[in-house]
Tab-separated table of C-alpha atoms and ligand atoms in Angstrom:
chain	number	residue	atom	x	y	z
A	295	MET	CA	136.259	109.261	174.907
A	296	GLN	CA	138.375	110.627	172.171
A	297	GLY	CA	138.431	112.016	168.588
A	298	PHE	CA	135.040	112.258	167.452
A	299	SER	CA	135.926	115.187	165.282
A	300	SER	CA	138.664	113.619	163.325
A	301	ALA	CA	136.262	110.831	162.029
A	302	PRO	CA	137.510	110.892	158.265
A	303	VAL	CA	135.809	109.302	156.517
A	304	ALA	CA	132.547	110.307	157.390
A	305	GLU	CA	133.382	113.727	156.128
A	306	GLY	CA	132.828	112.446	152.473
A	307	PRO	CA	132.708	108.617	151.949
A	308	ILE	CA	132.044	109.015	147.946
A	309	LEU	CA	135.313	109.919	147.682
A	310	ASP	CA	135.744	108.203	144.083
A	311	VAL	CA	132.891	107.044	141.769
A	312	HIS	CA	132.384	104.960	138.756
A	313	ALA	CA	131.204	106.383	134.906
A	314	ASP	CA	128.009	104.832	135.609
A	315	GLY	CA	127.958	105.712	139.780
A	316	LEU	CA	128.630	109.488	138.472
A	317	LYS	CA	125.608	109.365	136.574
A	318	GLN	CA	123.392	108.013	139.407
A	319	VAL	CA	125.608	111.068	141.657
A	320	TRP	CA	123.822	113.525	138.837
A	321	ARG	CA	120.512	112.339	139.351
A	322	TRP	CA	120.220	111.997	142.822
A	323	GLY	CA	121.325	115.881	142.479
A	324	ALA	CA	118.558	116.767	140.258
A	325	VAL	CA	115.834	115.468	143.179
A	326	ILE	CA	117.604	116.874	146.238
A	327	ALA	CA	118.133	120.506	144.333
A	328	LEU	CA	114.382	120.698	143.421
A	329	GLY	CA	114.449	121.775	146.838
A	330	GLY	CA	116.828	124.843	145.433
A	331	PHE	CA	113.864	125.074	142.922
A	332	LEU	CA	110.804	125.532	145.680
A	333	PHE	CA	113.023	128.212	146.832
A	334	GLY	CA	113.441	129.893	143.812
A	335	TYR	CA	109.647	129.608	142.761
A	336	ASP	CA	108.043	130.547	146.136
A	337	THR	CA	110.124	133.818	146.262
A	338	GLY	CA	109.289	134.901	142.806
A	339	VAL	CA	105.812	133.814	142.548
A	340	ILE	CA	104.790	136.348	145.216
A	341	SER	CA	105.798	139.551	142.726
A	342	GLY	CA	102.858	138.407	140.218
A	343	ALA	CA	100.792	137.177	142.108
A	344	LEU	CA	100.599	139.998	144.491
A	345	LEU	CA	98.962	142.396	141.838
A	346	PHE	CA	95.824	140.284	141.820
A	347	ILE	CA	95.653	139.188	145.211
A	348	LYS	CA	95.730	143.241	146.435
A	349	LYS	CA	92.593	143.350	144.050
A	350	ASP	CA	91.062	140.701	145.297
A	351	PHE	CA	91.141	140.956	149.428
A	352	HIS	CA	91.247	144.865	149.189
A	353	LEU	CA	94.837	144.870	150.619
A	354	ASP	CA	96.651	147.973	151.761
A	355	ALA	CA	100.372	148.569	151.396
A	356	PHE	CA	101.210	147.130	154.517
A	357	GLN	CA	99.023	144.113	154.018
A	358	GLN	CA	101.379	143.658	150.744
A	359	GLY	CA	104.600	144.201	152.237
A	360	SER	CA	103.883	141.725	154.799
A	361	LEU	CA	103.086	139.079	152.323
A	362	VAL	CA	106.203	139.020	150.748
A	363	SER	CA	108.279	139.455	153.869
A	364	VAL	CA	106.509	136.826	156.103
A	365	LEU	CA	108.198	134.295	154.129
A	366	LEU	CA	111.363	135.777	154.706
A	367	LEU	CA	110.674	135.600	158.756
A	368	GLY	CA	109.196	131.417	158.097
A	369	ALA	CA	112.294	130.877	155.857
A	370	MET	CA	114.790	131.722	159.320
A	371	ALA	CA	112.710	129.312	161.269
A	372	GLY	CA	113.058	127.092	158.593
A	373	ALA	CA	116.783	127.254	158.632
A	374	LEU	CA	116.833	126.947	162.293
A	375	SER	CA	115.316	124.131	162.592
A	376	ALA	CA	116.819	122.078	159.514
A	377	GLY	CA	120.084	121.778	161.240
A	378	ARG	CA	118.716	120.117	164.172
A	379	LEU	CA	116.330	117.896	162.040
A	380	GLY	CA	118.842	116.821	159.374
A	381	SER	CA	120.948	115.480	162.047
A	382	ARG	CA	118.468	113.664	164.144
A	383	LEU	CA	116.263	112.433	161.074
A	384	GLY	CA	119.088	112.170	158.405
A	385	ARG	CA	119.031	114.705	155.734
A	386	ARG	CA	116.567	112.151	153.219
A	387	ARG	CA	113.652	112.244	155.630
A	388	THR	CA	114.173	116.015	156.425
A	389	LEU	CA	114.105	116.576	153.060
A	390	GLY	CA	110.742	114.669	152.729
A	391	LEU	CA	109.151	116.527	155.417
A	392	GLU	CA	110.188	119.903	153.179
A	393	GLY	CA	108.368	118.550	150.405
A	394	VAL	CA	105.382	118.062	152.343
A	395	VAL	CA	105.586	120.752	153.983
A	396	PHE	CA	105.562	123.130	150.520
A	397	LEU	CA	102.675	120.692	149.665
A	398	VAL	CA	100.638	122.129	152.749
A	399	GLY	CA	101.861	125.701	152.436
A	400	THR	CA	100.648	125.258	148.792
A	401	ALA	CA	97.606	123.913	149.458
A	402	ILE	CA	96.777	126.825	151.923
A	403	ALA	CA	97.598	129.361	149.752
A	404	VAL	CA	95.309	128.120	146.877
A	405	ALA	CA	92.238	127.819	149.102
A	406	SER	CA	92.937	131.136	150.951
A	407	SER	CA	89.982	132.896	151.711
A	408	GLY	CA	91.461	136.138	153.117
A	409	TYR	CA	94.389	138.517	154.187
A	410	ALA	CA	95.083	136.180	157.390
A	411	MET	CA	94.952	132.667	155.555
A	412	LEU	CA	97.571	133.687	152.917
A	413	LEU	CA	99.750	135.047	155.763
A	414	VAL	CA	99.451	131.761	157.280
A	415	ALA	CA	100.173	130.231	153.924
A	416	ARG	CA	103.624	132.704	153.467
A	417	VAL	CA	104.799	131.321	156.821
A	418	VAL	CA	104.248	127.582	156.199
A	419	LEU	CA	106.154	127.977	152.960
A	420	GLY	CA	108.908	130.567	153.763
A	421	TRP	CA	109.187	127.262	156.466
A	422	GLY	CA	109.669	125.014	153.566
A	423	VAL	CA	112.501	127.688	151.725
A	424	GLY	CA	114.140	127.519	154.495
A	425	ALA	CA	115.080	124.514	155.985
A	426	ALA	CA	115.295	123.248	152.283
A	427	SER	CA	117.728	125.759	151.541
A	428	ALA	CA	119.381	124.553	154.718
A	429	THR	CA	119.393	120.891	153.812
A	430	VAL	CA	120.265	121.108	150.011
A	431	PRO	CA	123.376	121.970	150.119
A	432	VAL	CA	124.384	119.268	152.790
A	433	TYR	CA	123.109	116.278	151.139
A	434	LEU	CA	124.443	117.538	147.947
A	435	SER	CA	128.117	117.662	149.399
A	436	GLU	CA	127.561	114.296	151.605
A	437	MET	CA	126.182	112.630	147.938
A	438	SER	CA	129.135	113.875	145.832
A	439	PRO	CA	133.052	112.961	145.156
A	440	PRO	CA	135.278	115.725	145.463
A	441	ARG	CA	136.171	116.183	141.810
A	442	THR	CA	132.650	117.025	140.787
A	443	ARG	CA	131.490	118.238	144.127
A	444	GLY	CA	131.334	122.348	143.124
A	445	ARG	CA	128.664	121.697	140.059
A	446	VAL	CA	126.884	119.009	142.039
A	447	LEU	CA	126.560	121.893	144.590
A	448	THR	CA	125.897	124.501	141.881
A	449	MET	CA	123.322	123.015	140.486
A	450	ASN	CA	121.350	124.052	144.073
A	451	GLN	CA	121.793	127.565	142.817
A	452	LEU	CA	120.814	126.816	139.336
A	453	LEU	CA	117.844	125.667	140.176
A	454	ILE	CA	117.140	128.446	142.271
A	455	THR	CA	117.282	130.623	139.276
A	456	ILE	CA	115.200	128.371	137.418
A	457	GLY	CA	112.542	128.385	140.096
A	458	ILE	CA	112.641	132.383	140.116
A	459	LEU	CA	112.577	132.262	136.210
A	460	VAL	CA	109.686	129.410	136.243
A	461	ALA	CA	107.847	131.914	138.581
A	462	TYR	CA	108.006	134.520	136.554
A	463	LEU	CA	106.684	132.942	133.302
A	464	VAL	CA	103.482	130.983	135.118
A	465	ASN	CA	103.260	135.015	136.228
A	466	VAL	CA	103.156	135.772	132.812
A	467	VAL	CA	100.620	132.771	131.602
A	468	PHE	CA	98.044	133.284	134.155
A	469	SER	CA	98.132	137.318	134.564
A	470	ALA	CA	95.558	137.847	132.102
A	471	SER	CA	92.965	135.473	133.927
A	472	GLU	CA	94.285	136.902	136.890
A	473	ASP	CA	94.332	133.906	138.870
A	474	TRP	CA	96.800	134.294	141.526
A	475	ARG	CA	95.592	130.501	143.100
A	476	ALA	CA	96.960	128.774	139.550
A	477	MET	CA	100.017	130.759	140.013
A	478	PHE	CA	100.527	129.336	143.897
A	479	ALA	CA	99.229	126.002	142.555
A	480	CYS	CA	101.981	125.254	140.221
A	481	GLY	CA	104.667	125.173	142.762
A	482	ALA	CA	102.735	121.868	143.828
A	483	VAL	CA	104.175	119.880	140.923
A	484	PRO	CA	107.582	120.315	142.203
A	485	ALA	CA	106.484	120.133	146.112
A	486	LEU	CA	105.249	116.491	145.372
A	487	GLY	CA	108.106	115.821	143.157
A	488	LEU	CA	110.543	116.771	146.355
A	489	ALA	CA	108.316	114.661	148.491
A	490	LEU	CA	108.159	111.390	146.270
A	491	GLY	CA	111.948	112.006	145.293
A	492	SER	CA	113.096	111.459	148.479
A	493	LEU	CA	111.593	108.026	149.166
A	494	TRP	CA	113.912	107.297	146.087
A	495	VAL	CA	117.332	108.763	147.036
A	496	PRO	CA	119.579	107.040	149.484
A	497	GLU	CA	120.128	108.541	153.044
A	498	SER	CA	123.880	110.483	153.004
A	499	PRO	CA	126.237	107.094	153.501
A	500	ALA	CA	128.201	110.323	155.888
A	501	TRP	CA	124.929	110.539	158.289
A	502	GLU	CA	124.598	106.891	158.009
A	503	ILE	CA	128.516	106.169	159.141
A	504	GLY	CA	127.920	108.871	161.790
A	505	HIS	CA	124.765	107.005	163.149
A	506	GLY	CA	126.070	103.334	163.188
A	507	ARG	CA	124.136	102.766	160.037
A	508	VAL	CA	127.405	100.882	158.169
A	509	GLU	CA	125.583	98.339	156.205
A	510	GLN	CA	123.188	100.686	154.540
A	511	ALA	CA	126.173	103.180	153.866
A	512	ARG	CA	128.190	100.434	152.532
A	513	ALA	CA	125.346	99.366	150.222
A	514	THR	CA	125.369	103.350	148.913
A	515	ILE	CA	129.040	103.631	148.530
A	516	ALA	CA	128.874	100.195	146.697
A	517	SER	CA	126.695	101.358	144.280
A	518	VAL	CA	128.141	104.123	142.704
A	519	SER	CA	131.840	103.609	143.640
A	520	GLY	CA	132.054	99.460	143.469
A	521	PRO	CA	131.928	96.757	146.486
A	522	ALA	CA	135.854	96.823	146.748
A	523	ARG	CA	136.331	100.703	147.353
A	524	ALA	CA	133.273	100.980	149.800
A	525	GLU	CA	134.701	98.139	151.733
A	526	GLU	CA	138.019	100.095	152.024
A	527	VAL	CA	135.676	103.220	153.045
A	528	ILE	CA	134.179	101.435	155.501
A	529	ALA	CA	136.849	99.761	156.859
A	530	GLY	CA	138.834	103.058	157.514
A	531	SER	CA	135.798	104.616	158.946
A	532	LYS	CA	135.740	105.060	162.836
A	533	PRO	CA	133.123	103.038	164.409
A	534	VAL	CA	131.300	106.455	165.946
A	535	LYS	CA	128.374	104.711	167.134
A	536	GLU	CA	130.362	102.782	169.608
A	537	THR	CA	132.005	105.529	170.977
A	538	LEU	CA	129.604	108.055	171.753
A	539	ASP	CA	126.078	107.397	173.745
A	540	GLN	CA	123.078	109.154	172.144
A	541	GLU	CA	123.243	112.021	174.142
A	542	ALA	CA	127.042	113.153	173.686
A	543	LEU	CA	126.521	112.534	169.684
A	544	ALA	CA	123.477	115.104	170.109
A	545	ARG	CA	125.904	117.525	171.992
A	546	SER	CA	128.642	116.931	169.713
A	547	THR	CA	126.377	117.610	166.025
A	548	GLY	CA	124.075	120.262	168.255
A	549	TRP	CA	124.299	124.021	168.143
A	550	HIS	CA	126.191	124.798	171.160
A	551	ALA	CA	129.074	122.282	168.885
A	552	LEU	CA	129.513	125.396	166.576
A	553	LEU	CA	131.274	127.389	168.801
A	554	GLU	CA	133.948	125.177	169.827
A	555	VAL	CA	137.182	126.942	169.374
A	556	PRO	CA	137.972	124.318	165.929
A	557	ILE	CA	135.067	125.249	164.153
A	558	ARG	CA	135.091	128.777	164.173
A	559	PRO	CA	137.034	129.710	161.420
A	560	ALA	CA	134.467	127.844	159.292
A	561	LEU	CA	131.103	129.699	161.289
A	562	THR	CA	132.598	132.567	160.319
A	563	VAL	CA	133.509	132.310	157.150
A	564	GLY	CA	130.091	130.645	156.572
A	565	LEU	CA	127.912	133.666	158.661
A	566	THR	CA	130.189	136.299	156.766
A	567	LEU	CA	129.341	135.274	153.380
A	568	ALA	CA	125.637	134.595	153.891
A	569	ALA	CA	125.615	138.645	155.216
A	570	VAL	CA	127.825	139.495	152.597
A	571	GLN	CA	125.824	137.887	149.913
A	572	GLN	CA	122.406	139.388	151.041
A	573	PHE	CA	123.835	142.812	152.012
A	574	GLY	CA	125.465	143.026	148.224
A	575	GLY	CA	122.236	143.834	147.065
A	576	ILE	CA	121.473	141.298	144.961
A	577	ASN	CA	117.290	140.921	145.785
A	578	THR	CA	116.711	144.514	145.632
A	579	ILE	CA	117.770	144.208	141.967
A	580	ILE	CA	116.040	140.590	141.633
A	581	TYR	CA	112.601	142.099	143.164
A	582	TYR	CA	112.518	145.189	142.614
A	583	ALA	CA	113.923	145.396	138.982
A	584	PRO	CA	110.750	146.793	137.491
A	585	THR	CA	110.833	149.458	140.369
A	586	ILE	CA	114.041	150.927	139.383
A	587	MET	CA	113.680	150.282	135.911
A	588	GLN	CA	110.330	152.441	135.573
A	589	LYS	CA	112.842	154.978	137.245
A	590	THR	CA	115.121	154.614	134.128
A	591	GLY	CA	112.405	155.909	132.040
A	592	LEU	CA	110.602	152.683	131.051
A	593	SER	CA	107.025	152.009	131.096
A	594	ALA	CA	105.806	149.281	133.525
A	595	SER	CA	104.976	146.508	130.827
A	596	SER	CA	108.356	146.800	129.317
A	597	SER	CA	109.738	146.747	132.902
A	598	ILE	CA	108.305	143.518	133.561
A	599	ALA	CA	109.638	141.840	130.329
A	600	TYR	CA	113.074	143.018	131.766
A	601	SER	CA	112.909	141.762	135.120
A	602	VAL	CA	112.402	138.236	132.940
A	603	ALA	CA	115.386	139.287	130.892
A	604	ILE	CA	116.974	139.439	134.533
A	605	GLY	CA	115.983	136.154	135.226
A	606	VAL	CA	117.383	134.713	132.143
A	607	ILE	CA	120.429	135.915	132.630
A	608	ASN	CA	120.750	135.179	136.322
A	609	PHE	CA	120.388	131.623	135.088
A	610	VAL	CA	122.651	131.669	131.829
A	611	MET	CA	125.278	133.019	134.016
A	612	THR	CA	125.197	130.537	136.666
A	613	VAL	CA	125.546	127.584	133.844
A	614	VAL	CA	128.661	129.421	133.295
A	615	ALA	CA	129.457	128.861	136.720
A	616	ILE	CA	128.822	125.308	137.171
A	617	ARG	CA	131.419	125.114	134.176
A	618	LEU	CA	134.189	127.274	136.281
A	619	VAL	CA	133.520	126.127	139.696
A	620	ASP	CA	135.533	123.033	139.601
A	621	ARG	CA	137.843	124.041	137.093
A	622	VAL	CA	138.941	127.886	138.522
A	623	GLY	CA	138.102	127.409	141.936
A	624	ARG	CA	135.820	128.765	144.223
A	625	ARG	CA	137.780	131.902	145.322
A	626	ARG	CA	138.778	133.186	142.337
A	627	LEU	CA	135.351	133.136	141.248
A	628	LEU	CA	134.410	134.742	144.231
A	629	LEU	CA	136.926	137.389	144.135
A	630	VAL	CA	136.381	138.192	140.149
A	631	SER	CA	132.669	138.285	141.239
A	632	LEU	CA	132.807	140.739	143.930
A	633	PHE	CA	134.965	142.994	142.233
A	634	GLY	CA	132.449	143.057	139.388
A	635	MET	CA	129.689	143.717	141.723
A	636	PHE	CA	131.608	146.680	143.885
A	637	LEU	CA	132.158	148.066	139.795
A	638	THR	CA	128.763	147.668	138.989
A	639	LEU	CA	127.349	148.915	141.912
A	640	ALA	CA	129.678	151.955	141.751
A	641	LEU	CA	128.667	152.764	138.687
A	642	LEU	CA	124.945	151.653	138.948
A	643	GLY	CA	125.268	154.569	142.243
A	644	LEU	CA	126.803	157.015	139.965
A	645	THR	CA	124.528	156.893	137.192
A	646	PHE	CA	121.415	157.578	139.954
A	647	ALA	CA	123.117	159.816	141.786
A	648	THR	CA	123.888	162.147	139.149
A	649	SER	CA	120.367	161.674	137.682
A	650	VAL	CA	121.993	160.115	134.454
A	651	ALA	CA	119.727	157.399	135.181
A	652	SER	CA	119.389	155.890	131.566
A	653	VAL	CA	120.975	152.752	129.057
A	654	LEU	CA	124.175	152.556	131.322
A	655	SER	CA	121.591	152.271	134.693
A	656	LEU	CA	120.295	149.217	132.259
A	657	VAL	CA	123.737	147.879	131.367
A	658	ALA	CA	125.387	148.323	134.597
A	659	MET	CA	122.495	146.187	136.273
A	660	VAL	CA	122.744	143.293	133.674
A	661	ALA	CA	126.365	143.168	134.249
A	662	TYR	CA	125.694	143.254	138.163
A	663	ILE	CA	123.669	140.353	138.081
A	664	CYS	CA	126.124	138.556	135.346
A	665	ALA	CA	129.076	139.432	138.185
A	666	PHE	CA	126.810	137.870	141.078
A	667	ALA	CA	125.452	134.780	139.247
A	668	VAL	CA	128.675	134.229	138.149
A	669	GLY	CA	130.466	133.813	141.961
A	670	LEU	CA	129.037	135.089	144.903
A	671	GLY	CA	125.412	133.377	144.642
A	672	PRO	CA	126.582	129.720	143.710
A	673	VAL	CA	129.192	129.825	145.465
A	674	PHE	CA	128.207	130.850	148.843
A	675	TRP	CA	125.826	127.573	148.746
A	676	VAL	CA	128.888	125.348	147.724
A	677	LEU	CA	130.873	126.701	150.320
A	678	ILE	CA	128.343	126.636	153.357
A	679	GLY	CA	128.285	122.610	152.308
A	680	GLU	CA	132.172	121.971	152.016
A	681	ILE	CA	133.814	124.306	154.902
A	682	PHE	CA	132.168	122.271	158.147
A	683	PRO	CA	133.451	119.252	159.259
A	684	ALA	CA	130.373	116.108	158.886
A	685	ARG	CA	129.388	116.307	162.731
A	686	VAL	CA	128.712	119.950	162.516
A	687	LYS	CA	127.948	120.410	158.770
A	688	SER	CA	124.038	120.415	159.001
A	689	VAL	CA	123.790	122.667	162.076
A	690	GLY	CA	126.623	124.763	160.496
A	691	SER	CA	124.862	125.003	157.483
A	692	ALA	CA	121.852	125.901	159.079
A	693	ALA	CA	123.216	128.477	160.864
A	694	ALA	CA	124.855	130.235	157.687
A	695	THR	CA	121.611	129.696	155.555
A	696	THR	CA	119.790	131.584	158.639
A	697	VAL	CA	122.109	134.672	158.731
A	698	ASN	CA	121.478	134.446	154.922
A	699	TRP	CA	117.588	134.628	155.421
A	700	LEU	CA	117.836	137.000	158.551
A	701	SER	CA	119.876	139.603	155.728
A	702	ASN	CA	117.390	139.451	153.314
A	703	PHE	CA	115.122	140.221	155.121
A	704	VAL	CA	116.862	143.339	157.189
A	705	VAL	CA	118.016	144.436	153.406
A	706	SER	CA	114.076	144.179	152.064
A	707	LEU	CA	112.657	146.007	155.200
A	708	VAL	CA	114.598	149.433	154.933
A	709	PHE	CA	115.677	149.263	151.203
A	710	LEU	CA	112.901	151.440	150.139
A	711	SER	CA	113.803	153.709	153.485
A	712	VAL	CA	117.097	153.997	152.881
A	713	ALA	CA	117.023	154.929	149.218
A	714	ASN	CA	113.974	157.612	149.612
A	715	ALA	CA	116.239	159.295	152.895
A	716	ILE	CA	119.681	159.141	151.287
A	717	GLY	CA	118.961	158.253	147.629
A	718	GLN	CA	118.601	155.528	145.672
A	719	GLY	CA	122.172	156.122	144.200
A	720	GLU	CA	124.143	156.826	147.270
A	721	THR	CA	122.088	153.432	148.779
A	722	PHE	CA	123.942	151.551	145.938
A	723	TRP	CA	127.159	152.794	146.886
A	724	LEU	CA	126.278	151.459	150.134
A	725	PHE	CA	126.261	147.968	148.732
A	726	ALA	CA	129.624	148.622	146.734
A	727	VAL	CA	131.339	149.017	150.165
A	728	VAL	CA	129.996	145.750	151.484
A	729	CYS	CA	131.312	144.461	148.245
A	730	ALA	CA	134.423	146.188	148.755
A	731	GLY	CA	134.709	144.724	152.512
A	732	GLY	CA	133.802	141.380	151.302
A	733	LEU	CA	136.608	141.556	148.481
A	734	TRP	CA	138.795	141.755	151.446
A	735	PHE	CA	137.318	139.268	153.817
A	736	VAL	CA	137.343	136.502	151.123
A	737	ASP	CA	140.896	137.460	149.706
A	738	ARG	CA	142.261	137.134	153.623
A	739	PHE	CA	140.110	134.392	155.071
A	740	VAL	CA	138.256	131.850	152.554
A	741	PRO	CA	139.652	128.971	151.911
A	742	GLU	CA	140.214	126.954	148.297
A	743	THR	CA	137.673	124.331	148.479
A	744	ARG	CA	138.234	122.642	145.248
A	745	ASP	CA	138.915	118.696	144.714
A	746	ARG	CA	140.061	119.015	148.288
A	747	GLU	CA	139.291	116.640	151.394
A	748	PHE	CA	137.880	118.229	154.277
A	749	ALA	CA	141.275	117.929	156.351
A	750	GLU	CA	142.773	120.232	153.857
A	751	ILE	CA	140.532	122.559	153.882
A	752	GLU	CA	140.470	122.931	157.749
A	753	GLY	CA	144.429	123.176	157.028
A	754	ASP	CA	143.772	125.972	154.952
A	755	LEU	CA	141.370	127.746	157.486
A	756	ASP	CA	143.334	127.105	160.523
A	757	LYS	CA	146.748	128.880	158.611
A	758	ARG	CA	144.096	131.856	157.873
A	759	PHE	CA	142.893	132.305	160.930
A	760	GLY	CA	146.490	132.270	162.097
A	761	ARG	CA	145.819	128.916	164.305
A	762	ARG	CA	149.009	126.678	163.830
A	763	GLU	CA	147.777	123.332	165.678
A	764	ARG	CA	144.254	122.034	165.871
A	765	ILE	CA	143.346	121.890	169.705
A	766	LEU	CA	141.302	119.313	169.862
A	767	PRO	CA	137.872	119.755	171.810
A	768	ALA	CA	137.684	118.123	175.296
A	769	ARG	CA	134.942	115.353	174.660
A	770	PRO	CA	131.583	115.709	176.592
A	771	GLY	CA	130.977	113.296	179.084
B	113	LIG	C1	120.342	134.188	146.842
B	113	LIG	C2	118.655	134.628	147.030
B	113	LIG	C3	118.546	135.378	145.601
B	113	LIG	C4	118.945	134.457	144.406
B	113	LIG	C5	119.017	135.209	143.087
B	113	LIG	C6	120.638	132.889	145.966
B	113	LIG	O1	122.310	132.893	146.027
B	113	LIG	O2	120.609	133.540	148.479
B	113	LIG	O3	118.890	135.514	147.864
B	113	LIG	O4	117.557	135.667	145.540
B	113	LIG	O5	120.715	133.868	144.883
B	113	LIG	O6	119.260	134.013	141.982
């Protein structure tokens, strides 16, 4: 059996779209990116809810911490399962399943009678968050034409930031009544939207072509590109199902396919960026912002107000990223972003290490969020939807997402202890060093993907990793 990995059309069968088709792509994207909203909402809601849960259930420090971090463990499991699910069930059904899981997790949280039940709810919600974060970039990437792919994919991060922000606001609204159950319950609305929306969005034509469902793929492509273009695309695609039996199909789209030599450069880029995104310290700022700010002398209540402000800035700068990502490209955004993060972290570290933490620390924190939100935040999620070839897109994205959640978990677990041991300022310097390393890595190894079809991206990756020719893997069976 020959050349499965080179089925060119299946990389992204929606190559160009007419004006109405473009609107349709955005509508599909908005529904799919609800997965991103739930990611932001369910990770953000706990910060406010916890204040009241701990009172109701008399939780000690460990129990409180576990309610926060167990979501990250659930997310790792979710991201891991999403790869296989996305390849087997298809993107649409996987997304629908995730919507249902969000609903179930929310119901358990709202009905929780004690700590243990709430812990279970957080694991279930975490599973949904992780699985959605792996599925959404792949699905969005496959539903959009190369010209607008960056913008459509950035919508994921935009909805993550909106989700975080809405969670903060919901927390503010219900904090007067101390109603943490209502805080969780609000998450049911987008979860229902995702579950129902998945019935409306068409299945990814790339997945359908890959599974021999050519007629359905043709109809979807025709609805945005016109029947003639759909015909051309379908005629140029390889009848994958005819060349591979079920078992070989599963093998060539499964986890171990990621270790094939030709896939390794993309895998290296995906996993490294996943780790850099978290070890650059973003969530210590997002989630510990009030604590950090109190150290600069602010009162608790103005610290919470400042964290809403951080959420707004995060969102606004992601809007800026949407405007830039298809114009200036991914690489430039990443380089500027990492450089900015490096500088602002170095400054933040300095203000803490020299105990002059003050307005300058706040300025550095805000500038750091801006630098992250305009580049590394969205572009990581854009790239993991773009750098893997179609047949391993689902597992590739899942692997990168799992490493992202694992790194998030490690950072949140050790951040406070490291800060206590070596000093807060010095900890920020550690993050700065990670950003400097990230800068070098991006400059050397990350290909530009803007307006490129997959073959070009693959060629660029090969060049950067010092490989001249693409060696096709031996076909299974
Ligand atoms: C990161 C999250 C982070 C969020 C903040 C995302 O890109 O993956 O860990 O909380 O950005 O906006």
